[in-house]
């Protein structure tokens, strides 16, 4: 079926011709076809196209290896007969083998590891032949490779041993330390630049919430502008129990919430304040989740619960503002690197855990960050440090 529709791949060759053209014996060809090492798309199962033969010719070395592997018995490591050795073992000299050897016959055994992802081939030592001396050019090339392997890619200094260099980038300890120092300096400058930009942006507002518990509802919400002026600051009746642990943190209890508005009373004012703004939050994921929970609960109470509450009610609000997490930037600016997690360690805000105080604390952190910004163009601290990140 396939052959008839593919006029470009006419099946021209029978097994004898195909084997000869591919540089294999007829026996090898037949065994390779039987074991699937050579595949063909042809008319009736016994003829091959020129393209199929060409593919077999190009891979005849690996076809031969494949056939040897199929024919060889399998052994567990350490259980093979003593006369079967790996290529590396053959090359080792010893009291009974004065010269290094190489395989002189086919693969005589296979050891498989890790579910066949790794294999070792074993050769018969009695078939082995002396290993050829490498030529002068080969020796010189090998020496160059060994030298390159222990040369620092950063400063070009040659180490005594390649294990003294870092594994992935091949850097000496001095260069590794320097590249970390450069990375930390560049990251700190990036964070400082971000803080400067946020503080200069008239669209910036700071938001913070206190909640009934970690996955809970609002008990307090504050929003300030970029200069710390209050745009919204109110306790909120969560219509839910306040977890004692949460109350121990923010200190807001049921008595503080008498006469407080519920979220629905605040919603219009809140989103008026946030719409179109750049909302900077310490741990933005936490506070946006609180807002989403409130929006979804309020929407669900409007009437019969539609299935797409989040899409219909939350997403338009979420998209009406830009949300940015100050915690991640502050961690980067603070610079406590966690080698295990390969990231900067989050730092506590130190704001006192009331919404307005925390909004102002975030702003203070950003002022602190921006103050560390090197003046642009400064010779040793500004651009060159940032440029170093690319290296
Ligand atoms: Zn170096």
mmCIF file of C-alpha atoms and ligand atoms in Angstrom:
data_model
loop_
_atom_site.group_PDB
_atom_site.id
_atom_site.type_symbol
_atom_site.label_atom_id
_atom_site.label_comp_id
_atom_site.label_asym_id
_atom_site.label_seq_id
_atom_site.Cartn_x
_atom_site.Cartn_y
_atom_site.Cartn_z
ATOM 1 C CA UNK A 1 0.000 0.000 0.000
ATOM 2 C CA UNK A 2 2.720 2.398 0.981
ATOM 3 C CA UNK A 3 4.973 1.549 -1.990
ATOM 4 C CA UNK A 4 2.230 2.018 -4.510
ATOM 5 C CA UNK A 5 1.471 5.548 -3.391
ATOM 6 C CA UNK A 6 5.098 6.635 -3.054
ATOM 7 C CA UNK A 7 6.438 6.860 -6.549
ATOM 8 C CA UNK A 8 9.740 8.390 -5.351
ATOM 9 C CA UNK A 9 10.571 5.326 -3.220
ATOM 10 C CA UNK A 10 10.389 2.503 -5.691
ATOM 11 C CA UNK A 11 11.363 -0.830 -4.157
ATOM 12 C CA UNK A 12 14.078 -1.813 -6.571
ATOM 13 C CA UNK A 13 16.321 -4.192 -4.693
ATOM 14 C CA UNK A 14 15.976 -7.802 -3.632
ATOM 15 C CA UNK A 15 17.876 -9.005 -0.528
ATOM 16 C CA UNK A 16 21.062 -10.010 -2.370
ATOM 17 C CA UNK A 17 21.421 -6.713 -4.198
ATOM 18 C CA UNK A 18 20.393 -4.685 -1.153
ATOM 19 C CA UNK A 19 22.941 -6.431 1.096
ATOM 20 C CA UNK A 20 25.744 -5.977 -1.433
ATOM 21 C CA UNK A 21 24.921 -2.293 -1.917
ATOM 22 C CA UNK A 22 24.753 -1.732 1.843
ATOM 23 C CA UNK A 23 28.136 -3.374 2.392
ATOM 24 C CA UNK A 24 26.743 -6.236 4.499
ATOM 25 C CA UNK A 25 26.797 -9.968 3.920
ATOM 26 C CA UNK A 26 23.518 -11.562 2.895
ATOM 27 C CA UNK A 27 23.394 -13.378 6.249
ATOM 28 C CA UNK A 28 23.920 -10.114 8.121
ATOM 29 C CA UNK A 29 21.258 -8.418 6.016
ATOM 30 C CA UNK A 30 18.687 -11.133 6.681
ATOM 31 C CA UNK A 31 19.358 -11.252 10.426
ATOM 32 C CA UNK A 32 19.241 -7.451 10.622
ATOM 33 C CA UNK A 33 15.874 -7.380 8.839
ATOM 34 C CA UNK A 34 14.490 -10.163 11.077
ATOM 35 C CA UNK A 35 15.550 -8.378 14.239
ATOM 36 C CA UNK A 36 14.237 -5.002 13.097
ATOM 37 C CA UNK A 37 17.647 -3.333 12.759
ATOM 38 C CA UNK A 38 16.827 -2.659 9.112
ATOM 39 C CA UNK A 39 13.326 -1.473 8.401
ATOM 40 C CA UNK A 40 11.835 -1.219 4.988
ATOM 41 C CA UNK A 41 8.751 0.154 3.379
ATOM 42 C CA UNK A 42 8.252 -1.776 0.204
ATOM 43 C CA UNK A 43 5.641 -3.495 -1.901
ATOM 44 C CA UNK A 44 5.596 -7.072 -0.694
ATOM 45 C CA UNK A 45 8.050 -7.405 2.178
ATOM 46 C CA UNK A 46 11.069 -8.647 0.248
ATOM 47 C CA UNK A 47 12.238 -5.650 -1.771
ATOM 48 C CA UNK A 48 13.948 -2.448 -0.656
ATOM 49 C CA UNK A 49 14.029 1.070 -1.975
ATOM 50 C CA UNK A 50 17.322 2.778 -2.779
ATOM 51 C CA UNK A 51 16.746 5.124 0.177
ATOM 52 C CA UNK A 52 16.317 2.211 2.610
ATOM 53 C CA UNK A 53 19.493 0.599 1.322
ATOM 54 C CA UNK A 54 21.370 3.893 1.634
ATOM 55 C CA UNK A 55 20.232 4.253 5.267
ATOM 56 C CA UNK A 56 21.459 0.718 5.998
ATOM 57 C CA UNK A 57 24.784 1.490 4.320
ATOM 58 C CA UNK A 58 25.261 4.613 6.433
ATOM 59 C CA UNK A 59 24.602 2.693 9.651
ATOM 60 C CA UNK A 60 26.233 -0.618 8.835
ATOM 61 C CA UNK A 61 28.725 -0.336 11.716
ATOM 62 C CA UNK A 62 25.928 0.030 14.266
ATOM 63 C CA UNK A 63 23.932 -2.726 12.524
ATOM 64 C CA UNK A 64 26.907 -5.063 12.976
ATOM 65 C CA UNK A 65 27.221 -4.072 16.635
ATOM 66 C CA UNK A 66 23.482 -4.600 17.059
ATOM 67 C CA UNK A 67 23.693 -8.087 15.593
ATOM 68 C CA UNK A 68 26.611 -8.973 17.861
ATOM 69 C CA UNK A 69 24.707 -7.712 20.902
ATOM 70 C CA UNK A 70 21.657 -9.771 19.934
ATOM 71 C CA UNK A 71 23.792 -12.881 19.547
ATOM 72 C CA UNK A 72 25.780 -12.401 22.755
ATOM 73 C CA UNK A 73 24.653 -13.863 26.092
ATOM 74 C CA UNK A 74 23.742 -11.474 28.890
ATOM 75 C CA UNK A 75 25.539 -11.499 32.219
ATOM 76 C CA UNK A 76 25.093 -9.780 35.527
ATOM 77 C CA UNK A 77 28.020 -7.638 36.540
ATOM 78 C CA UNK A 78 30.724 -9.822 38.057
ATOM 79 C CA UNK A 79 29.131 -13.066 36.829
ATOM 80 C CA UNK A 80 30.648 -13.226 33.361
ATOM 81 C CA UNK A 81 33.336 -15.888 32.647
ATOM 82 C CA UNK A 82 36.855 -14.708 33.452
ATOM 83 C CA UNK A 83 37.938 -14.571 29.799
ATOM 84 C CA UNK A 84 35.297 -11.931 28.948
ATOM 85 C CA UNK A 85 36.527 -8.410 29.588
ATOM 86 C CA UNK A 86 35.460 -4.881 28.789
ATOM 87 C CA UNK A 87 37.411 -2.717 26.366
ATOM 88 C CA UNK A 88 38.834 -0.762 29.319
ATOM 89 C CA UNK A 89 39.865 -3.950 31.093
ATOM 90 C CA UNK A 90 41.594 -5.220 27.941
ATOM 91 C CA UNK A 91 43.602 -2.021 27.781
ATOM 92 C CA UNK A 92 44.865 -2.481 31.352
ATOM 93 C CA UNK A 93 48.210 -4.139 31.709
ATOM 94 C CA UNK A 94 49.200 -6.471 34.521
ATOM 95 C CA UNK A 95 51.453 -9.427 35.406
ATOM 96 C CA UNK A 96 49.590 -11.676 32.932
ATOM 97 C CA UNK A 97 49.128 -8.976 30.250
ATOM 98 C CA UNK A 98 52.293 -7.018 29.594
ATOM 99 C CA UNK A 99 50.864 -4.993 26.671
ATOM 100 C CA UNK A 100 47.514 -3.197 26.411
ATOM 101 C CA UNK A 101 44.991 -5.062 24.240
ATOM 102 C CA UNK A 102 41.965 -4.158 22.156
ATOM 103 C CA UNK A 103 39.058 -6.364 20.999
ATOM 104 C CA UNK A 104 40.004 -8.654 18.107
ATOM 105 C CA UNK A 105 36.613 -10.367 17.731
ATOM 106 C CA UNK A 106 32.922 -9.652 18.129
ATOM 107 C CA UNK A 107 31.052 -8.770 21.290
ATOM 108 C CA UNK A 108 30.845 -11.979 23.346
ATOM 109 C CA UNK A 109 28.731 -10.786 26.245
ATOM 110 C CA UNK A 110 26.543 -7.891 27.382
ATOM 111 C CA UNK A 111 26.020 -6.474 30.867
ATOM 112 C CA UNK A 112 22.982 -4.226 31.231
ATOM 113 C CA UNK A 113 22.536 -1.565 33.886
ATOM 114 C CA UNK A 114 19.672 0.625 34.983
ATOM 115 C CA UNK A 115 16.976 -1.002 32.871
ATOM 116 C CA UNK A 116 19.097 -1.081 29.748
ATOM 117 C CA UNK A 117 19.895 2.615 29.773
ATOM 118 C CA UNK A 118 23.571 1.672 30.150
ATOM 119 C CA UNK A 119 25.362 -1.365 28.758
ATOM 120 C CA UNK A 120 28.840 -2.766 28.841
ATOM 121 C CA UNK A 121 30.132 -4.957 26.042
ATOM 122 C CA UNK A 122 32.452 -7.858 26.851
ATOM 123 C CA UNK A 123 35.104 -9.253 24.524
ATOM 124 C CA UNK A 124 37.035 -12.517 24.606
ATOM 125 C CA UNK A 125 40.551 -11.862 25.860
ATOM 126 C CA UNK A 126 41.806 -14.834 23.773
ATOM 127 C CA UNK A 127 40.657 -13.050 20.604
ATOM 128 C CA UNK A 128 42.170 -9.719 21.635
ATOM 129 C CA UNK A 129 45.071 -8.154 19.778
ATOM 130 C CA UNK A 130 47.710 -5.650 20.928
ATOM 131 C CA UNK A 131 46.526 -2.108 21.045
ATOM 132 C CA UNK A 132 48.134 0.105 18.436
ATOM 133 C CA UNK A 133 50.498 2.779 19.724
ATOM 134 C CA UNK A 134 48.827 6.136 19.159
ATOM 135 C CA UNK A 135 50.507 8.330 16.552
ATOM 136 C CA UNK A 136 52.398 11.458 17.599
ATOM 137 C CA UNK A 137 49.481 13.595 16.404
ATOM 138 C CA UNK A 138 46.985 11.534 18.425
ATOM 139 C CA UNK A 139 49.186 11.781 21.517
ATOM 140 C CA UNK A 140 49.509 15.542 21.097
ATOM 141 C CA UNK A 141 45.728 15.903 20.661
ATOM 142 C CA UNK A 142 45.106 13.847 23.793
ATOM 143 C CA UNK A 143 47.568 15.979 25.735
ATOM 144 C CA UNK A 144 45.836 19.155 24.522
ATOM 145 C CA UNK A 145 42.475 17.772 25.663
ATOM 146 C CA UNK A 146 43.888 16.927 29.084
ATOM 147 C CA UNK A 147 45.357 20.407 29.416
ATOM 148 C CA UNK A 148 42.123 22.091 28.298
ATOM 149 C CA UNK A 149 40.182 20.014 30.835
ATOM 150 C CA UNK A 150 42.183 21.520 33.705
ATOM 151 C CA UNK A 151 42.373 25.098 32.378
ATOM 152 C CA UNK A 152 40.032 27.610 34.044
ATOM 153 C CA UNK A 153 37.548 28.934 31.480
ATOM 154 C CA UNK A 154 37.537 32.267 33.312
ATOM 155 C CA UNK A 155 41.153 33.280 33.914
ATOM 156 C CA UNK A 156 43.005 30.643 31.886
ATOM 157 C CA UNK A 157 45.051 29.470 34.860
ATOM 158 C CA UNK A 158 45.971 25.774 34.672
ATOM 159 C CA UNK A 159 44.951 23.769 37.707
ATOM 160 C CA UNK A 160 46.874 20.758 38.987
ATOM 161 C CA UNK A 161 43.843 18.557 38.414
ATOM 162 C CA UNK A 162 40.503 18.988 36.630
ATOM 163 C CA UNK A 163 38.647 18.208 39.862
ATOM 164 C CA UNK A 164 39.813 21.598 41.187
ATOM 165 C CA UNK A 165 37.571 23.316 38.589
ATOM 166 C CA UNK A 166 33.794 23.653 38.782
ATOM 167 C CA UNK A 167 32.109 20.923 36.841
ATOM 168 C CA UNK A 168 29.691 22.761 34.568
ATOM 169 C CA UNK A 169 31.513 25.998 33.755
ATOM 170 C CA UNK A 170 35.088 24.782 34.412
ATOM 171 C CA UNK A 171 36.051 27.720 36.627
ATOM 172 C CA UNK A 172 38.737 27.856 39.289
ATOM 173 C CA UNK A 173 37.601 28.621 42.873
ATOM 174 C CA UNK A 174 38.685 32.257 42.527
ATOM 175 C CA UNK A 175 36.653 32.716 39.358
ATOM 176 C CA UNK A 176 33.675 30.907 40.911
ATOM 177 C CA UNK A 177 33.778 33.261 43.897
ATOM 178 C CA UNK A 178 34.071 36.256 41.584
ATOM 179 C CA UNK A 179 31.132 35.173 39.458
ATOM 180 C CA UNK A 180 28.964 34.763 42.578
ATOM 181 C CA UNK A 181 30.037 38.189 43.801
ATOM 182 C CA UNK A 182 29.197 39.676 40.408
ATOM 183 C CA UNK A 183 25.828 37.915 40.328
ATOM 184 C CA UNK A 184 24.890 39.129 43.826
ATOM 185 C CA UNK A 185 25.959 42.682 43.029
ATOM 186 C CA UNK A 186 24.039 42.688 39.740
ATOM 187 C CA UNK A 187 20.920 41.171 41.342
ATOM 188 C CA UNK A 188 21.051 43.741 44.142
ATOM 189 C CA UNK A 189 21.342 46.543 41.619
ATOM 190 C CA UNK A 190 18.394 45.146 39.637
ATOM 191 C CA UNK A 191 16.287 45.040 42.793
ATOM 192 C CA UNK A 192 17.346 48.569 43.749
ATOM 193 C CA UNK A 193 16.474 49.797 40.252
ATOM 194 C CA UNK A 194 13.070 48.136 40.530
ATOM 195 C CA UNK A 195 12.423 49.844 43.885
ATOM 196 C CA UNK A 196 13.460 53.233 42.488
ATOM 197 C CA UNK A 197 11.144 52.792 39.529
ATOM 198 C CA UNK A 198 8.199 51.730 41.709
ATOM 199 C CA UNK A 199 8.661 54.711 44.022
ATOM 200 C CA UNK A 200 8.869 57.077 41.040
ATOM 201 C CA UNK A 201 5.778 55.627 39.362
ATOM 202 C CA UNK A 202 2.640 57.678 40.136
ATOM 203 C CA UNK A 203 0.560 54.537 39.438
ATOM 204 C CA UNK A 204 2.091 52.737 42.428
ATOM 205 C CA UNK A 205 -0.027 51.827 45.440
ATOM 206 C CA UNK A 206 0.862 49.579 48.363
ATOM 207 C CA UNK A 207 -1.668 47.053 49.636
ATOM 208 C CA UNK A 208 -1.739 44.816 52.671
ATOM 209 C CA UNK A 209 -4.351 42.617 54.313
ATOM 210 C CA UNK A 210 -4.852 40.837 57.618
ATOM 211 C CA UNK A 211 -6.966 37.698 57.572
ATOM 212 C CA UNK A 212 -8.872 35.163 59.671
ATOM 213 C CA UNK A 213 -6.205 32.551 58.939
ATOM 214 C CA UNK A 214 -3.712 31.530 56.276
ATOM 215 C CA UNK A 215 -6.403 30.662 53.733
ATOM 216 C CA UNK A 216 -9.005 32.932 55.258
ATOM 217 C CA UNK A 217 -11.065 36.072 54.774
ATOM 218 C CA UNK A 218 -10.314 39.740 55.270
ATOM 219 C CA UNK A 219 -10.287 41.270 58.723
ATOM 220 C CA UNK A 220 -8.343 44.355 57.678
ATOM 221 C CA UNK A 221 -7.210 45.960 54.426
ATOM 222 C CA UNK A 222 -5.127 49.026 53.687
ATOM 223 C CA UNK A 223 -3.987 50.747 50.531
ATOM 224 C CA UNK A 224 -1.592 53.690 50.453
ATOM 225 C CA UNK A 225 -0.187 55.675 47.576
ATOM 226 C CA UNK A 226 3.513 55.618 46.714
ATOM 227 C CA UNK A 227 4.238 58.321 49.323
ATOM 228 C CA UNK A 228 2.483 56.383 52.073
ATOM 229 C CA UNK A 229 -0.716 58.450 52.107
ATOM 230 C CA UNK A 230 -3.791 56.457 53.069
ATOM 231 C CA UNK A 231 -6.196 55.656 50.237
ATOM 232 C CA UNK A 232 -8.112 52.992 52.167
ATOM 233 C CA UNK A 233 -7.687 51.676 55.682
ATOM 234 C CA UNK A 234 -10.380 49.702 57.423
ATOM 235 C CA UNK A 235 -11.114 46.631 59.463
ATOM 236 C CA UNK A 236 -13.505 44.210 57.763
ATOM 237 C CA UNK A 237 -16.132 41.912 59.241
ATOM 238 C CA UNK A 238 -15.007 38.557 57.844
ATOM 239 C CA UNK A 239 -18.288 36.764 58.663
ATOM 240 C CA UNK A 240 -16.083 33.889 59.812
ATOM 241 C CA UNK A 241 -14.211 32.802 62.915
ATOM 242 C CA UNK A 242 -10.802 34.345 63.427
ATOM 243 C CA UNK A 243 -8.210 31.667 63.972
ATOM 244 C CA UNK A 244 -6.509 32.172 67.391
ATOM 245 C CA UNK A 245 -3.105 31.848 65.728
ATOM 246 C CA UNK A 246 -3.932 34.605 63.239
ATOM 247 C CA UNK A 247 -5.377 36.761 65.996
ATOM 248 C CA UNK A 248 -2.167 36.333 67.975
ATOM 249 C CA UNK A 249 -0.302 37.751 64.966
ATOM 250 C CA UNK A 250 -2.428 40.799 64.101
ATOM 251 C CA UNK A 251 -4.245 41.262 67.387
ATOM 252 C CA UNK A 252 -7.640 41.912 65.752
ATOM 253 C CA UNK A 253 -10.498 40.145 67.569
ATOM 254 C CA UNK A 254 -14.279 40.008 67.298
ATOM 255 C CA UNK A 255 -14.598 43.037 69.617
ATOM 256 C CA UNK A 256 -12.638 45.167 67.148
ATOM 257 C CA UNK A 257 -15.034 44.308 64.356
ATOM 258 C CA UNK A 258 -18.324 45.521 65.833
ATOM 259 C CA UNK A 259 -19.996 47.645 63.151
ATOM 260 C CA UNK A 260 -17.206 46.952 60.646
ATOM 261 C CA UNK A 261 -18.186 46.775 56.968
ATOM 262 C CA UNK A 262 -18.238 43.456 55.142
ATOM 263 C CA UNK A 263 -16.313 43.017 51.908
ATOM 264 C CA UNK A 264 -19.354 43.728 49.738
ATOM 265 C CA UNK A 265 -19.716 47.153 51.385
ATOM 266 C CA UNK A 266 -16.107 47.977 50.523
ATOM 267 C CA UNK A 267 -15.818 46.435 47.092
ATOM 268 C CA UNK A 268 -16.709 49.512 45.051
ATOM 269 C CA UNK A 269 -14.291 51.762 46.972
ATOM 270 C CA UNK A 270 -11.527 49.171 47.006
ATOM 271 C CA UNK A 271 -11.560 48.515 43.274
ATOM 272 C CA UNK A 272 -11.891 52.223 42.557
ATOM 273 C CA UNK A 273 -8.597 52.639 44.416
ATOM 274 C CA UNK A 274 -6.895 49.689 42.686
ATOM 275 C CA UNK A 275 -8.118 49.976 39.111
ATOM 276 C CA UNK A 276 -5.347 50.818 36.655
ATOM 277 C CA UNK A 277 -2.757 50.879 39.468
ATOM 278 C CA UNK A 278 0.542 49.140 40.009
ATOM 279 C CA UNK A 279 -0.277 47.278 43.216
ATOM 280 C CA UNK A 280 2.843 46.435 45.205
ATOM 281 C CA UNK A 281 2.387 43.791 47.883
ATOM 282 C CA UNK A 282 4.692 41.953 50.253
ATOM 283 C CA UNK A 283 3.913 38.348 49.220
ATOM 284 C CA UNK A 284 1.464 39.256 46.463
ATOM 285 C CA UNK A 285 0.323 35.676 46.041
ATOM 286 C CA UNK A 286 -1.123 35.629 49.549
ATOM 287 C CA UNK A 287 -3.065 38.887 49.318
ATOM 288 C CA UNK A 288 -4.396 38.343 45.803
ATOM 289 C CA UNK A 289 -5.665 34.929 46.947
ATOM 290 C CA UNK A 290 -7.523 36.641 49.822
ATOM 291 C CA UNK A 291 -9.121 39.118 47.434
ATOM 292 C CA UNK A 292 -10.094 36.351 45.034
ATOM 293 C CA UNK A 293 -11.707 34.425 47.880
ATOM 294 C CA UNK A 294 -13.748 37.478 48.880
ATOM 295 C CA UNK A 295 -14.815 38.222 45.310
ATOM 296 C CA UNK A 296 -15.876 34.627 44.684
ATOM 297 C CA UNK A 297 -17.789 34.409 47.967
ATOM 298 C CA UNK A 298 -19.582 37.698 47.342
ATOM 299 C CA UNK A 299 -20.428 36.694 43.780
ATOM 300 C CA UNK A 300 -21.723 33.309 44.901
ATOM 301 C CA UNK A 301 -24.172 35.064 47.216
ATOM 302 C CA UNK A 302 -25.682 37.112 44.384
ATOM 303 C CA UNK A 303 -27.922 34.275 43.263
ATOM 304 C CA UNK A 304 -27.724 30.845 41.677
ATOM 305 C CA UNK A 305 -24.028 29.970 41.659
ATOM 306 C CA UNK A 306 -22.640 30.043 38.115
ATOM 307 C CA UNK A 307 -19.830 27.607 37.379
ATOM 308 C CA UNK A 308 -17.446 30.250 36.075
ATOM 309 C CA UNK A 309 -17.345 32.530 39.135
ATOM 310 C CA UNK A 310 -13.608 33.049 38.962
ATOM 311 C CA UNK A 311 -13.558 33.774 35.237
ATOM 312 C CA UNK A 312 -16.581 35.996 35.377
ATOM 313 C CA UNK A 313 -15.982 37.969 38.557
ATOM 314 C CA UNK A 314 -12.369 37.697 39.633
ATOM 315 C CA UNK A 315 -10.361 37.712 36.406
ATOM 316 C CA UNK A 316 -11.689 41.073 35.161
ATOM 317 C CA UNK A 317 -10.762 42.623 38.519
ATOM 318 C CA UNK A 318 -7.371 40.940 38.580
ATOM 319 C CA UNK A 319 -6.666 42.199 35.076
ATOM 320 C CA UNK A 320 -7.734 45.715 35.970
ATOM 321 C CA UNK A 321 -4.490 46.250 37.904
ATOM 322 C CA UNK A 322 -0.825 45.193 37.814
ATOM 323 C CA UNK A 323 0.313 43.129 40.786
ATOM 324 C CA UNK A 324 3.920 43.020 41.887
ATOM 325 C CA UNK A 325 5.542 41.135 44.732
ATOM 326 C CA UNK A 326 7.933 43.188 46.832
ATOM 327 C CA UNK A 327 8.934 40.154 48.915
ATOM 328 C CA UNK A 328 10.822 38.502 46.068
ATOM 329 C CA UNK A 329 12.616 41.704 45.106
ATOM 330 C CA UNK A 330 13.472 42.455 48.724
ATOM 331 C CA UNK A 331 14.892 38.945 49.163
ATOM 332 C CA UNK A 332 17.041 39.499 46.073
ATOM 333 C CA UNK A 333 18.207 42.873 47.364
ATOM 334 C CA UNK A 334 18.880 41.481 50.860
ATOM 335 C CA UNK A 335 21.028 38.807 49.236
ATOM 336 C CA UNK A 336 20.819 35.783 51.532
ATOM 337 C CA UNK A 337 21.407 33.027 49.001
ATOM 338 C CA UNK A 338 19.929 29.598 49.678
ATOM 339 C CA UNK A 339 22.212 27.120 47.928
ATOM 340 C CA UNK A 340 19.777 24.262 48.363
ATOM 341 C CA UNK A 341 16.793 26.028 46.776
ATOM 342 C CA UNK A 342 19.040 28.008 44.408
ATOM 343 C CA UNK A 343 17.225 31.192 45.216
ATOM 344 C CA UNK A 344 17.236 34.095 47.650
ATOM 345 C CA UNK A 345 15.726 33.515 51.085
ATOM 346 C CA UNK A 346 12.548 35.459 51.825
ATOM 347 C CA UNK A 347 12.941 37.962 54.618
ATOM 348 C CA UNK A 348 10.294 38.957 57.175
ATOM 349 C CA UNK A 349 8.802 42.389 56.488
ATOM 350 C CA UNK A 350 9.093 43.644 60.049
ATOM 351 C CA UNK A 351 5.966 45.731 59.765
ATOM 352 C CA UNK A 352 4.017 44.872 62.922
ATOM 353 C CA UNK A 353 1.241 42.905 61.200
ATOM 354 C CA UNK A 354 -1.409 45.566 60.928
ATOM 355 C CA UNK A 355 -2.435 46.375 57.373
ATOM 356 C CA UNK A 356 -1.528 50.079 57.322
ATOM 357 C CA UNK A 357 1.740 49.550 59.199
ATOM 358 C CA UNK A 358 2.685 46.787 56.781
ATOM 359 C CA UNK A 359 1.902 48.951 53.732
ATOM 360 C CA UNK A 360 4.212 51.601 55.130
ATOM 361 C CA UNK A 361 6.847 49.021 56.008
ATOM 362 C CA UNK A 362 6.875 47.815 52.401
ATOM 363 C CA UNK A 363 7.394 51.384 51.263
ATOM 364 C CA UNK A 364 10.220 51.820 53.767
ATOM 365 C CA UNK A 365 11.904 48.637 52.489
ATOM 366 C CA UNK A 366 11.718 50.023 48.949
ATOM 367 C CA UNK A 367 13.194 53.361 50.012
ATOM 368 C CA UNK A 368 16.006 51.422 51.687
ATOM 369 C CA UNK A 369 16.509 49.333 48.521
ATOM 370 C CA UNK A 370 16.501 52.318 46.177
ATOM 371 C CA UNK A 371 19.092 54.087 48.345
ATOM 372 C CA UNK A 372 21.561 51.323 47.483
ATOM 373 C CA UNK A 373 21.261 52.070 43.788
ATOM 374 C CA UNK A 374 24.600 52.973 42.266
ATOM 375 C CA UNK A 375 24.525 56.219 40.321
ATOM 376 C CA UNK A 376 24.156 55.403 36.630
ATOM 377 C CA UNK A 377 27.438 55.550 34.763
ATOM 378 C CA UNK A 378 29.548 55.357 37.924
ATOM 379 C CA UNK A 379 32.732 53.712 36.810
ATOM 380 C CA UNK A 380 33.103 50.848 39.240
ATOM 381 C CA UNK A 381 29.637 50.294 40.684
ATOM 382 C CA UNK A 382 27.099 51.102 37.983
ATOM 383 C CA UNK A 383 26.789 49.736 34.499
ATOM 384 C CA UNK A 384 29.902 47.530 34.523
ATOM 385 C CA UNK A 385 28.373 45.499 37.343
ATOM 386 C CA UNK A 386 25.140 45.032 35.405
ATOM 387 C CA UNK A 387 27.069 44.199 32.254
ATOM 388 C CA UNK A 388 28.988 41.542 34.198
ATOM 389 C CA UNK A 389 25.803 39.507 34.461
ATOM 390 C CA UNK A 390 25.975 38.611 30.783
ATOM 391 C CA UNK A 391 29.506 37.235 31.069
HETATM 392 ZN ZN1 LIG B 1 39.966 31.173 37.030
#
